[in-house]
């Protein structure tokens, strides 16, 4: 599980609970990565107003981290549209090959995400039924955090 925040076009990890099972990446507090490649980044970008979104998109598209890293704004917009419909976003090996992440935005008011949470697993574990069930749980957790903070759920 990770908790992250957006700063410009990057996600900064604020809290991490790494699994004992190897994912090929160790999340660390303070670690920065391009938001467009992460489940939390995509969730937060998808939850923003169009005006705020432009402030968090990279001025130059970042080089891919893996062969499946989202390669264009058009592809990102498609993924963000799916995240809006489902309530959670997906990273299928875009940050690390073989890793699958499900993320949701935590909003303090409509169209204003303040953080994102994500659950990571191996791609082999990410069956469609697991993705849907965990996606709903991650979305519910994000809403619960917002409510406990006195904010409106997304």
mmCIF file of C-alpha atoms in Angstrom:
data_model
loop_
_atom_site.group_PDB
_atom_site.id
_atom_site.type_symbol
_atom_site.label_atom_id
_atom_site.label_comp_id
_atom_site.label_asym_id
_atom_site.label_seq_id
_atom_site.Cartn_x
_atom_site.Cartn_y
_atom_site.Cartn_z
ATOM 1 C CA UNK A 1 0.000 0.000 0.000
ATOM 2 C CA UNK A 2 1.175 3.499 -0.748
ATOM 3 C CA UNK A 3 -0.019 6.991 0.058
ATOM 4 C CA UNK A 4 1.191 9.711 -2.264
ATOM 5 C CA UNK A 5 0.754 13.359 -3.182
ATOM 6 C CA UNK A 6 1.164 15.264 -6.439
ATOM 7 C CA UNK A 7 3.805 17.926 -6.803
ATOM 8 C CA UNK A 8 3.743 19.283 -10.327
ATOM 9 C CA UNK A 9 3.971 16.320 -12.716
ATOM 10 C CA UNK A 10 5.398 13.947 -10.096
ATOM 11 C CA UNK A 11 4.008 11.685 -7.423
ATOM 12 C CA UNK A 12 5.794 11.851 -4.078
ATOM 13 C CA UNK A 13 5.345 8.869 -1.769
ATOM 14 C CA UNK A 14 4.328 9.939 1.740
ATOM 15 C CA UNK A 15 3.830 6.513 3.300
ATOM 16 C CA UNK A 16 4.572 2.993 2.141
ATOM 17 C CA UNK A 17 3.870 -0.489 3.408
ATOM 18 C CA UNK A 18 5.951 -2.784 1.246
ATOM 19 C CA UNK A 19 4.995 -6.421 0.889
ATOM 20 C CA UNK A 20 7.193 -9.259 2.005
ATOM 21 C CA UNK A 21 6.615 -10.711 -1.481
ATOM 22 C CA UNK A 22 9.035 -9.258 -4.045
ATOM 23 C CA UNK A 23 7.502 -6.844 -6.584
ATOM 24 C CA UNK A 24 10.795 -5.747 -8.097
ATOM 25 C CA UNK A 25 10.462 -2.260 -6.614
ATOM 26 C CA UNK A 26 10.656 -0.915 -3.089
ATOM 27 C CA UNK A 27 8.586 2.186 -2.465
ATOM 28 C CA UNK A 28 10.286 4.692 -0.164
ATOM 29 C CA UNK A 29 9.006 7.815 1.571
ATOM 30 C CA UNK A 30 10.078 10.808 -0.514
ATOM 31 C CA UNK A 31 10.490 8.750 -3.688
ATOM 32 C CA UNK A 32 9.408 10.707 -6.802
ATOM 33 C CA UNK A 33 8.183 9.257 -10.088
ATOM 34 C CA UNK A 34 6.245 10.634 -13.076
ATOM 35 C CA UNK A 35 2.561 10.748 -12.101
ATOM 36 C CA UNK A 36 1.443 9.595 -15.542
ATOM 37 C CA UNK A 37 2.979 6.143 -14.944
ATOM 38 C CA UNK A 38 1.463 5.465 -11.507
ATOM 39 C CA UNK A 39 -1.949 4.343 -10.302
ATOM 40 C CA UNK A 40 -2.113 7.092 -7.667
ATOM 41 C CA UNK A 41 -0.938 9.717 -10.124
ATOM 42 C CA UNK A 42 -3.549 8.743 -12.698
ATOM 43 C CA UNK A 43 -6.268 8.617 -10.040
ATOM 44 C CA UNK A 44 -5.433 12.111 -8.808
ATOM 45 C CA UNK A 45 -5.113 13.519 -12.342
ATOM 46 C CA UNK A 46 -8.457 11.971 -13.316
ATOM 47 C CA UNK A 47 -10.133 13.524 -10.262
ATOM 48 C CA UNK A 48 -9.018 17.083 -11.117
ATOM 49 C CA UNK A 49 -10.783 19.878 -12.899
ATOM 50 C CA UNK A 50 -9.430 20.478 -16.428
ATOM 51 C CA UNK A 51 -7.841 23.760 -15.276
ATOM 52 C CA UNK A 52 -5.961 22.125 -12.413
ATOM 53 C CA UNK A 53 -5.004 19.149 -14.585
ATOM 54 C CA UNK A 54 -2.954 21.348 -16.920
ATOM 55 C CA UNK A 55 -0.809 22.423 -13.951
ATOM 56 C CA UNK A 56 0.160 18.804 -13.259
ATOM 57 C CA UNK A 57 0.813 17.479 -16.747
ATOM 58 C CA UNK A 58 4.461 17.291 -17.785
ATOM 59 C CA UNK A 59 5.670 20.011 -20.166
ATOM 60 C CA UNK A 60 7.619 17.277 -21.958
ATOM 61 C CA UNK A 61 6.364 13.701 -21.952
ATOM 62 C CA UNK A 62 8.656 11.583 -19.748
ATOM 63 C CA UNK A 63 10.612 8.758 -21.293
ATOM 64 C CA UNK A 64 8.993 5.363 -20.711
ATOM 65 C CA UNK A 65 10.029 3.429 -17.627
ATOM 66 C CA UNK A 66 8.806 0.128 -19.120
ATOM 67 C CA UNK A 67 7.546 -0.890 -22.574
ATOM 68 C CA UNK A 68 3.948 -0.502 -21.318
ATOM 69 C CA UNK A 69 4.368 3.005 -19.846
ATOM 70 C CA UNK A 70 1.619 5.298 -21.151
ATOM 71 C CA UNK A 71 3.187 7.003 -24.166
ATOM 72 C CA UNK A 72 1.006 10.017 -24.913
ATOM 73 C CA UNK A 73 -1.531 12.452 -23.551
ATOM 74 C CA UNK A 74 -4.243 10.793 -25.673
ATOM 75 C CA UNK A 75 -3.497 7.399 -24.103
ATOM 76 C CA UNK A 76 -3.442 8.961 -20.622
ATOM 77 C CA UNK A 77 -6.787 10.673 -21.265
ATOM 78 C CA UNK A 78 -8.293 7.293 -22.180
ATOM 79 C CA UNK A 79 -6.982 5.741 -18.949
ATOM 80 C CA UNK A 80 -8.227 8.715 -16.914
ATOM 81 C CA UNK A 81 -11.678 8.382 -18.498
ATOM 82 C CA UNK A 82 -11.807 4.744 -17.417
ATOM 83 C CA UNK A 83 -10.672 5.753 -13.910
ATOM 84 C CA UNK A 84 -13.502 8.281 -13.639
ATOM 85 C CA UNK A 85 -16.061 5.625 -14.614
ATOM 86 C CA UNK A 86 -14.687 2.934 -12.271
ATOM 87 C CA UNK A 87 -13.622 5.180 -9.397
ATOM 88 C CA UNK A 88 -10.082 3.786 -9.443
ATOM 89 C CA UNK A 89 -7.112 3.762 -11.796
ATOM 90 C CA UNK A 90 -4.783 1.032 -12.992
ATOM 91 C CA UNK A 91 -1.063 0.732 -13.611
ATOM 92 C CA UNK A 92 -0.395 -2.487 -15.479
ATOM 93 C CA UNK A 93 3.386 -2.673 -15.469
ATOM 94 C CA UNK A 94 3.898 0.992 -16.386
ATOM 95 C CA UNK A 95 6.212 1.725 -13.464
ATOM 96 C CA UNK A 96 7.697 -1.751 -13.078
ATOM 97 C CA UNK A 97 7.267 -4.764 -15.355
ATOM 98 C CA UNK A 98 5.371 -7.555 -13.637
ATOM 99 C CA UNK A 99 3.749 -5.207 -11.096
ATOM 100 C CA UNK A 100 0.071 -4.209 -11.144
ATOM 101 C CA UNK A 101 -1.295 -1.316 -9.073
ATOM 102 C CA UNK A 102 -4.803 -0.069 -8.327
ATOM 103 C CA UNK A 103 -5.149 3.530 -7.147
ATOM 104 C CA UNK A 104 -7.807 5.943 -5.929
ATOM 105 C CA UNK A 105 -7.791 9.662 -5.218
ATOM 106 C CA UNK A 106 -8.595 11.137 -1.814
ATOM 107 C CA UNK A 107 -10.389 14.459 -2.345
ATOM 108 C CA UNK A 108 -11.041 17.249 0.149
ATOM 109 C CA UNK A 109 -13.748 18.650 -2.132
ATOM 110 C CA UNK A 110 -15.066 17.795 -5.600
ATOM 111 C CA UNK A 111 -12.376 17.876 -8.298
ATOM 112 C CA UNK A 112 -9.611 18.575 -5.756
ATOM 113 C CA UNK A 113 -7.504 15.514 -4.884
ATOM 114 C CA UNK A 114 -5.075 15.944 -2.004
ATOM 115 C CA UNK A 115 -3.597 12.446 -2.006
ATOM 116 C CA UNK A 116 -3.836 9.036 -3.581
ATOM 117 C CA UNK A 117 -3.673 5.505 -2.240
ATOM 118 C CA UNK A 118 -2.702 2.387 -4.124
ATOM 119 C CA UNK A 119 -2.490 -1.335 -3.682
ATOM 120 C CA UNK A 120 0.247 -3.210 -5.551
ATOM 121 C CA UNK A 121 0.420 -6.865 -6.543
ATOM 122 C CA UNK A 122 2.179 -9.032 -9.060
ATOM 123 C CA UNK A 123 0.723 -9.047 -12.556
ATOM 124 C CA UNK A 124 0.090 -12.789 -12.146
ATOM 125 C CA UNK A 125 -2.216 -12.057 -9.192
ATOM 126 C CA UNK A 126 -4.143 -9.383 -11.107
ATOM 127 C CA UNK A 127 -7.022 -11.439 -12.480
ATOM 128 C CA UNK A 128 -10.099 -9.468 -13.623
ATOM 129 C CA UNK A 129 -12.167 -10.523 -10.591
ATOM 130 C CA UNK A 130 -9.351 -9.557 -8.202
ATOM 131 C CA UNK A 131 -8.843 -6.201 -9.937
ATOM 132 C CA UNK A 132 -12.534 -5.346 -9.670
ATOM 133 C CA UNK A 133 -12.840 -6.446 -6.027
ATOM 134 C CA UNK A 134 -9.644 -4.688 -4.938
ATOM 135 C CA UNK A 135 -10.530 -1.609 -6.996
ATOM 136 C CA UNK A 136 -13.802 -1.269 -5.103
ATOM 137 C CA UNK A 137 -11.970 -1.723 -1.789
ATOM 138 C CA UNK A 138 -9.318 0.867 -2.636
ATOM 139 C CA UNK A 139 -12.052 3.322 -3.707
ATOM 140 C CA UNK A 140 -13.959 2.670 -0.458
ATOM 141 C CA UNK A 141 -10.782 3.189 1.589
ATOM 142 C CA UNK A 142 -10.100 6.521 -0.145
ATOM 143 C CA UNK A 143 -13.674 7.628 0.545
ATOM 144 C CA UNK A 144 -13.375 6.510 4.171
ATOM 145 C CA UNK A 145 -10.193 8.547 4.665
ATOM 146 C CA UNK A 146 -11.874 11.617 3.137
ATOM 147 C CA UNK A 147 -14.917 11.205 5.370
ATOM 148 C CA UNK A 148 -12.797 10.743 8.512
ATOM 149 C CA UNK A 149 -10.961 13.963 7.651
ATOM 150 C CA UNK A 150 -14.304 15.750 7.350
ATOM 151 C CA UNK A 151 -14.049 16.021 3.574
ATOM 152 C CA UNK A 152 -16.473 14.976 0.875
ATOM 153 C CA UNK A 153 -15.807 11.576 -0.672
ATOM 154 C CA UNK A 154 -14.930 11.533 -4.386
#
